[in-house]
Short mmCIF file of C-alpha atoms in Angstrom, two decimals:
data_model
loop_
_atom_site.label_atom_id
_atom_site.label_comp_id
_atom_site.label_asym_id
_atom_site.label_seq_id
_atom_site.Cartn_x
_atom_site.Cartn_y
_atom_site.Cartn_z
CA UNK A 1 32.85 154.97 39.71
CA UNK A 2 31.09 154.64 43.17
CA UNK A 3 33.19 155.56 46.16
CA UNK A 4 35.32 153.52 47.41
CA UNK A 5 33.99 151.98 51.36
CA UNK A 6 36.60 152.55 54.10
CA UNK A 7 36.64 152.30 57.41
CA UNK A 8 39.19 154.51 59.21
CA UNK A 9 41.12 153.01 62.59
CA UNK A 10 42.80 155.33 64.52
CA UNK A 11 44.17 157.27 67.24
CA UNK A 12 43.75 160.88 66.80
CA UNK A 13 47.05 162.47 67.26
CA UNK A 14 46.90 165.71 65.14
CA UNK A 15 48.23 163.85 61.76
CA UNK A 16 45.12 161.23 62.64
CA UNK A 17 42.72 164.39 62.04
CA UNK A 18 44.25 166.04 59.27
CA UNK A 19 43.69 162.47 57.52
CA UNK A 20 40.27 162.21 58.87
CA UNK A 21 38.97 165.12 57.77
CA UNK A 22 40.80 164.61 54.13
CA UNK A 23 38.15 161.72 53.77
CA UNK A 24 35.89 163.70 55.42
CA UNK A 25 36.05 166.46 51.93
CA UNK A 26 36.05 163.95 49.38
CA UNK A 27 32.90 161.93 49.27
CA UNK A 28 33.17 161.42 45.16
CA UNK A 29 36.50 159.18 46.16
CA UNK A 30 35.42 157.53 49.63
CA UNK A 31 32.26 156.96 51.56
CA UNK A 32 33.47 156.22 55.12
CA UNK A 33 31.22 153.77 56.74
CA UNK A 34 33.11 154.80 60.43
CA UNK A 35 35.52 155.18 62.39
CA UNK A 36 37.37 153.14 65.35
CA UNK A 37 39.45 154.18 67.64
CA UNK A 38 42.19 152.76 69.02
CA UNK A 39 44.90 153.21 72.02
CA UNK A 40 48.18 154.62 71.45
CA UNK A 41 49.17 158.37 71.11
CA UNK A 42 46.84 158.86 73.69
CA UNK A 43 44.63 156.65 75.59
CA UNK A 44 41.62 155.25 74.87
CA UNK A 45 39.13 157.83 75.89
CA UNK A 46 40.86 160.76 74.09
CA UNK A 47 41.44 159.07 71.00
CA UNK A 48 37.89 158.39 70.39
CA UNK A 49 36.73 161.38 71.93
CA UNK A 50 38.92 163.47 69.56
CA UNK A 51 37.92 161.73 66.98
CA UNK A 52 34.61 163.17 67.29
CA UNK A 53 35.91 166.33 67.97
CA UNK A 54 37.35 166.18 64.46
CA UNK A 55 33.53 165.10 63.16
CA UNK A 56 32.61 167.84 64.11
CA UNK A 57 35.02 169.99 62.99
CA UNK A 58 34.07 169.34 59.55
CA UNK A 59 30.07 169.72 59.74
CA UNK A 60 30.53 165.27 59.25
CA UNK A 61 27.97 165.01 62.84
CA UNK A 62 26.63 161.84 61.03
CA UNK A 63 29.93 160.19 61.03
CA UNK A 64 29.66 156.45 63.12
CA UNK A 65 31.88 156.28 65.53
CA UNK A 66 32.78 153.44 67.52
CA UNK A 67 35.45 152.83 70.45
CA UNK A 68 37.56 149.52 70.19
CA UNK A 69 40.77 148.58 72.58
CA UNK A 70 42.29 150.09 74.76
CA UNK A 71 45.13 148.09 75.16
CA UNK A 72 47.84 146.45 72.98
CA UNK A 73 47.51 142.17 72.33
CA UNK A 74 49.90 141.32 74.51
CA UNK A 75 51.66 144.74 75.91
CA UNK A 76 51.15 147.45 78.54
CA UNK A 77 50.32 150.68 76.44
CA UNK A 78 52.94 153.44 75.67
CA UNK A 79 51.69 157.02 74.27
CA UNK A 80 53.57 159.78 72.55
CA UNK A 81 52.51 162.49 74.43
CA UNK A 82 55.54 163.85 74.31
CA UNK A 83 54.67 164.53 70.32
CA UNK A 84 50.58 165.51 70.62
CA UNK A 85 50.44 166.97 73.16
CA UNK A 86 47.97 166.42 77.46
CA UNK A 87 44.96 165.89 74.53
CA UNK A 88 46.37 164.17 71.67
CA UNK A 89 45.24 167.27 69.79
CA UNK A 90 46.64 170.21 71.09
CA UNK A 91 47.46 173.22 69.40
CA UNK A 92 43.88 174.78 68.71
CA UNK A 93 40.95 174.94 70.76
CA UNK A 94 38.05 173.27 69.41
CA UNK A 95 34.49 172.73 71.61
CA UNK A 96 33.80 169.21 73.56
CA UNK A 97 31.62 166.89 71.03
CA UNK A 98 27.81 166.49 70.96
CA UNK A 99 27.54 163.82 68.92
CA UNK A 100 27.42 160.13 70.50
CA UNK A 101 29.96 157.34 70.65
CA UNK A 102 28.23 154.26 68.84
CA UNK A 103 27.81 151.77 71.69
CA UNK A 104 28.53 148.79 70.01
CA UNK A 105 32.56 147.83 70.42
CA UNK A 106 34.83 148.75 66.92
CA UNK A 107 36.25 145.53 66.18
CA UNK A 108 32.49 144.18 66.58
CA UNK A 109 31.73 146.98 63.90
CA UNK A 110 34.77 145.69 61.64
CA UNK A 111 33.23 142.29 61.44
CA UNK A 112 29.92 143.30 61.30
CA UNK A 113 31.06 145.58 58.36
CA UNK A 114 32.66 142.86 56.61
CA UNK A 115 30.98 140.93 56.57
CA UNK A 116 28.18 142.29 55.86
CA UNK A 117 29.02 144.14 52.35
CA UNK A 118 29.83 142.84 49.92
CA UNK A 119 33.33 140.69 49.78
CA UNK A 120 36.12 142.80 48.29
CA UNK A 121 34.81 145.81 48.68
CA UNK A 122 35.86 147.16 51.76
CA UNK A 123 39.43 148.91 52.75
CA UNK A 124 40.41 148.74 56.50
CA UNK A 125 42.60 152.43 56.90
CA UNK A 126 44.31 151.54 59.94
CA UNK A 127 45.96 155.12 61.06
CA UNK A 128 47.79 153.91 64.64
CA UNK A 129 48.35 150.73 66.83
CA UNK A 130 46.68 148.15 64.87
CA UNK A 131 45.43 146.03 68.22
CA UNK A 132 41.99 146.83 66.48
CA UNK A 133 42.87 144.95 62.52
CA UNK A 134 44.99 141.77 64.54
CA UNK A 135 41.50 141.40 67.33
CA UNK A 136 38.80 141.20 64.64
CA UNK A 137 40.64 139.03 62.48
CA UNK A 138 41.38 136.49 65.27
CA UNK A 139 37.75 136.66 66.46
CA UNK A 140 37.28 136.07 62.89
CA UNK A 141 39.51 135.12 60.76
CA UNK A 142 37.09 134.96 57.68
CA UNK A 143 37.06 138.45 56.78
CA UNK A 144 40.25 138.44 55.15
CA UNK A 145 39.48 136.85 52.00
CA UNK A 146 36.90 139.60 52.47
CA UNK A 147 39.60 142.81 52.42
CA UNK A 148 39.25 144.29 49.72
CA UNK A 149 43.14 146.08 50.84
CA UNK A 150 44.60 147.04 53.91
CA UNK A 151 45.84 151.04 53.79
CA UNK A 152 48.03 151.56 56.58
CA UNK A 153 50.55 154.15 57.89
CA UNK A 154 53.56 152.65 59.54
CA UNK A 155 56.39 150.91 59.47
CA UNK A 156 60.18 152.10 58.36
CA UNK A 157 62.98 151.32 56.20
CA UNK A 158 65.28 153.22 55.14
CA UNK A 159 64.22 156.41 57.58
CA UNK A 160 64.60 153.41 60.35
CA UNK A 161 62.95 154.05 63.79
CA UNK A 162 61.35 156.93 65.54
CA UNK A 163 60.26 155.46 68.82
CA UNK A 164 63.32 153.63 69.49
CA UNK A 165 66.26 153.28 66.50
CA UNK A 166 64.88 150.34 65.31
CA UNK A 167 60.82 150.73 65.21
CA UNK A 168 58.22 153.04 64.34
CA UNK A 169 55.77 154.33 66.90
CA UNK A 170 52.47 152.60 66.15
CA UNK A 171 53.95 149.36 64.82
CA UNK A 172 56.43 149.68 68.24
CA UNK A 173 53.56 150.39 70.43
CA UNK A 174 51.31 146.63 69.49
CA UNK A 175 54.26 144.29 66.72
CA UNK A 176 51.88 141.65 68.21
CA UNK A 177 49.08 143.50 66.22
CA UNK A 178 51.34 143.91 63.48
CA UNK A 179 53.21 140.65 62.68
CA UNK A 180 48.94 139.02 62.42
CA UNK A 181 47.61 141.86 60.06
CA UNK A 182 51.10 141.94 57.80
CA UNK A 183 50.68 136.85 57.94
CA UNK A 184 46.90 138.01 57.27
CA UNK A 185 46.25 137.58 53.31
CA UNK A 186 45.02 140.35 52.86
CA UNK A 187 46.04 142.89 50.27
CA UNK A 188 48.01 145.05 52.03
CA UNK A 189 49.51 149.21 51.10
CA UNK A 190 52.18 150.27 53.73
CA UNK A 191 53.58 154.32 54.19
CA UNK A 192 56.49 154.18 56.25
CA UNK A 193 58.02 157.30 57.75
CA UNK A 194 59.98 156.90 54.30
CA UNK A 195 57.48 158.57 52.65
CA UNK A 196 56.07 160.30 55.41
CA UNK A 197 58.78 162.30 56.18
CA UNK A 198 59.03 162.92 52.86
CA UNK A 199 55.27 164.74 53.35
CA UNK A 200 56.88 168.45 55.09
CA UNK A 201 54.50 171.03 56.38
CA UNK A 202 56.33 173.55 55.48
CA UNK A 203 55.73 177.95 56.65
CA UNK A 204 54.24 178.35 53.30
CA UNK A 205 52.45 174.41 53.39
CA UNK A 206 50.73 175.64 56.42
CA UNK A 207 50.38 179.12 55.12
CA UNK A 208 48.47 177.85 52.65
CA UNK A 209 45.81 175.83 54.85
CA UNK A 210 45.80 178.65 57.26
CA UNK A 211 44.98 181.29 54.32
CA UNK A 212 41.66 178.62 54.50
CA UNK A 213 40.16 181.16 56.48
CA UNK A 214 37.69 178.69 57.55
CA UNK A 215 37.46 177.19 61.31
CA UNK A 216 38.77 173.52 59.86
CA UNK A 217 41.31 176.04 57.77
CA UNK A 218 42.71 178.10 60.78
CA UNK A 219 42.86 175.03 63.43
CA UNK A 220 45.02 172.75 61.08
CA UNK A 221 47.38 175.17 61.18
CA UNK A 222 47.71 175.57 65.03
CA UNK A 223 47.76 171.42 65.03
CA UNK A 224 50.77 171.92 62.81
CA UNK A 225 52.33 174.45 64.19
CA UNK A 226 51.69 172.54 67.68
CA UNK A 227 52.97 169.82 66.23
CA UNK A 228 55.76 170.57 64.63
CA UNK A 229 58.30 172.49 66.99
CA UNK A 230 59.25 168.34 68.11
CA UNK A 231 59.83 166.57 64.90
CA UNK A 232 61.67 170.57 63.85
CA UNK A 233 63.38 169.64 67.39
CA UNK A 234 64.01 166.32 66.57
CA UNK A 235 65.21 166.32 62.79
CA UNK A 236 66.41 169.52 61.63
CA UNK A 237 63.32 169.64 58.53
CA UNK A 238 61.89 172.47 57.46
CA UNK A 239 58.74 171.19 58.98
CA UNK A 240 56.54 168.50 60.82
CA UNK A 241 56.07 165.46 58.49
CA UNK A 242 52.05 164.42 57.81
CA UNK A 243 52.71 161.17 58.15
CA UNK A 244 48.96 159.94 58.20
CA UNK A 245 46.75 161.58 55.51
CA UNK A 246 49.34 160.18 53.79
CA UNK A 247 46.81 156.81 53.85
CA UNK A 248 43.64 159.26 52.44
CA UNK A 249 45.35 160.41 49.99
CA UNK A 250 46.64 157.35 48.29
CA UNK A 251 43.26 156.61 48.80
CA UNK A 252 42.33 159.54 46.08
CA UNK A 253 44.72 159.89 43.92
CA UNK A 254 47.27 156.88 43.91
CA UNK A 255 49.76 158.15 41.03
CA UNK A 256 51.43 160.62 43.76
CA UNK A 257 53.23 156.98 45.76
CA UNK A 258 55.41 154.91 44.51
CA UNK A 259 56.69 151.41 45.57
CA UNK A 260 57.79 147.64 45.27
CA UNK A 261 56.24 144.65 46.12
CA UNK A 262 57.40 143.23 48.97
CA UNK A 263 58.11 140.73 52.02
CA UNK A 264 58.03 143.15 54.89
CA UNK A 265 57.80 141.12 59.05
CA UNK A 266 57.21 142.26 62.22
CA UNK A 267 59.70 141.96 65.42
CA UNK A 268 58.22 140.73 68.05
CA UNK A 269 61.32 138.27 70.46
CA UNK A 270 64.26 140.85 70.05
CA UNK A 271 64.30 143.78 73.31
CA UNK A 272 67.08 145.59 70.50
CA UNK A 273 65.17 145.08 67.30
CA UNK A 274 61.18 145.48 68.41
CA UNK A 275 58.71 146.58 66.08
CA UNK A 276 60.98 146.19 63.71
CA UNK A 277 59.70 146.97 60.29
CA UNK A 278 62.38 143.85 58.06
CA UNK A 279 61.19 145.48 54.70
CA UNK A 280 63.44 143.50 51.96
CA UNK A 281 63.38 146.19 49.43
CA UNK A 282 66.07 144.71 47.69
CA UNK A 283 64.55 141.52 46.64
CA UNK A 284 67.58 139.26 48.82
CA UNK A 285 65.27 136.74 50.98
CA UNK A 286 62.77 134.12 49.26
CA UNK A 287 59.84 135.08 51.64
CA UNK A 288 56.99 136.08 50.22
CA UNK A 289 55.69 138.96 48.68
CA UNK A 290 52.67 140.43 50.89
CA UNK A 291 52.79 143.75 50.82
CA UNK A 292 53.57 147.20 48.41
CA UNK A 293 55.94 149.58 50.36
CA UNK A 294 56.41 153.04 49.80
CA UNK A 295 59.20 155.14 48.81
CA UNK A 296 57.92 157.83 47.53
CA UNK A 297 55.71 160.57 47.59
CA UNK A 298 55.11 163.90 44.95
CA UNK A 299 54.99 166.34 48.24
CA UNK A 300 54.04 168.83 46.15
CA UNK A 301 50.73 167.41 44.53
CA UNK A 302 50.39 165.79 48.00
CA UNK A 303 49.96 169.33 49.96
CA UNK A 304 47.80 170.95 46.72
CA UNK A 305 45.37 167.91 47.48
CA UNK A 306 45.44 168.45 50.98
CA UNK A 307 45.09 172.11 50.68
CA UNK A 308 41.85 172.34 48.03
CA UNK A 309 39.51 169.43 50.11
CA UNK A 310 40.19 170.91 53.31
CA UNK A 311 38.67 174.60 51.80
CA UNK A 312 35.98 171.77 51.42
CA UNK A 313 35.14 172.06 54.75
#
């Protein structure tokens, strides 16, 4: 089979960086057509820079990186330096990128790519707030039916919220964008906190990254060393969850995950539950299913895949 064509939409973020590295290390399964940056974990000037830093770390300087939207559709930007550090990639010391940022706007790149590639052959992989994807759908409604699949990290059901009591960060930052995406009609697969909180970087798993001994392996270990201090304190867990690489791992080895095809609606009107992914896990409404909402992960298989692929770079 030919590799699956993907666009990674991202706000790096240490876990975003690992997701990008996994994709770039897996050309047999995925063909990264481009990376679009969005404001989220840190502001856009840093997310587009971080995306290029990661490409250079991987030795994939031919990868095209585009800057997208710098603010949510209807709200002020909320960032997460308290989790990711002031750069978004705190932990390792990585050089500033020398590869260029593409001149085209990320939203235009998404639209043009979906229009130029055959229908049903491009998968969108959002790892941050859904602003770029929603703006593209609003500007060019014709692209919705051309999307093969949207595989995103965001939302929660059993794990409820990580930025508010009810909402996961990526959805909370731009709930209006999330509502547009979930209502667009394209096939959607969701990696919520319910899955990603089971993908914990324990000491043994992080030691395996470090033992790779390459700049990539050491940098990933240093990223997760930094990243985990927040989550271990917050959740009392054995390590930090690696949220975003679940998206890439699903594209490479989908049988690592199990879930249900259900209805998911996004709350945009309530101050109390703003950004909540109202997932009809138990099928108690008659609302039509619009997303495959993952619930379980084979964590050992996930980390085995991740370690093996990172060692290729």
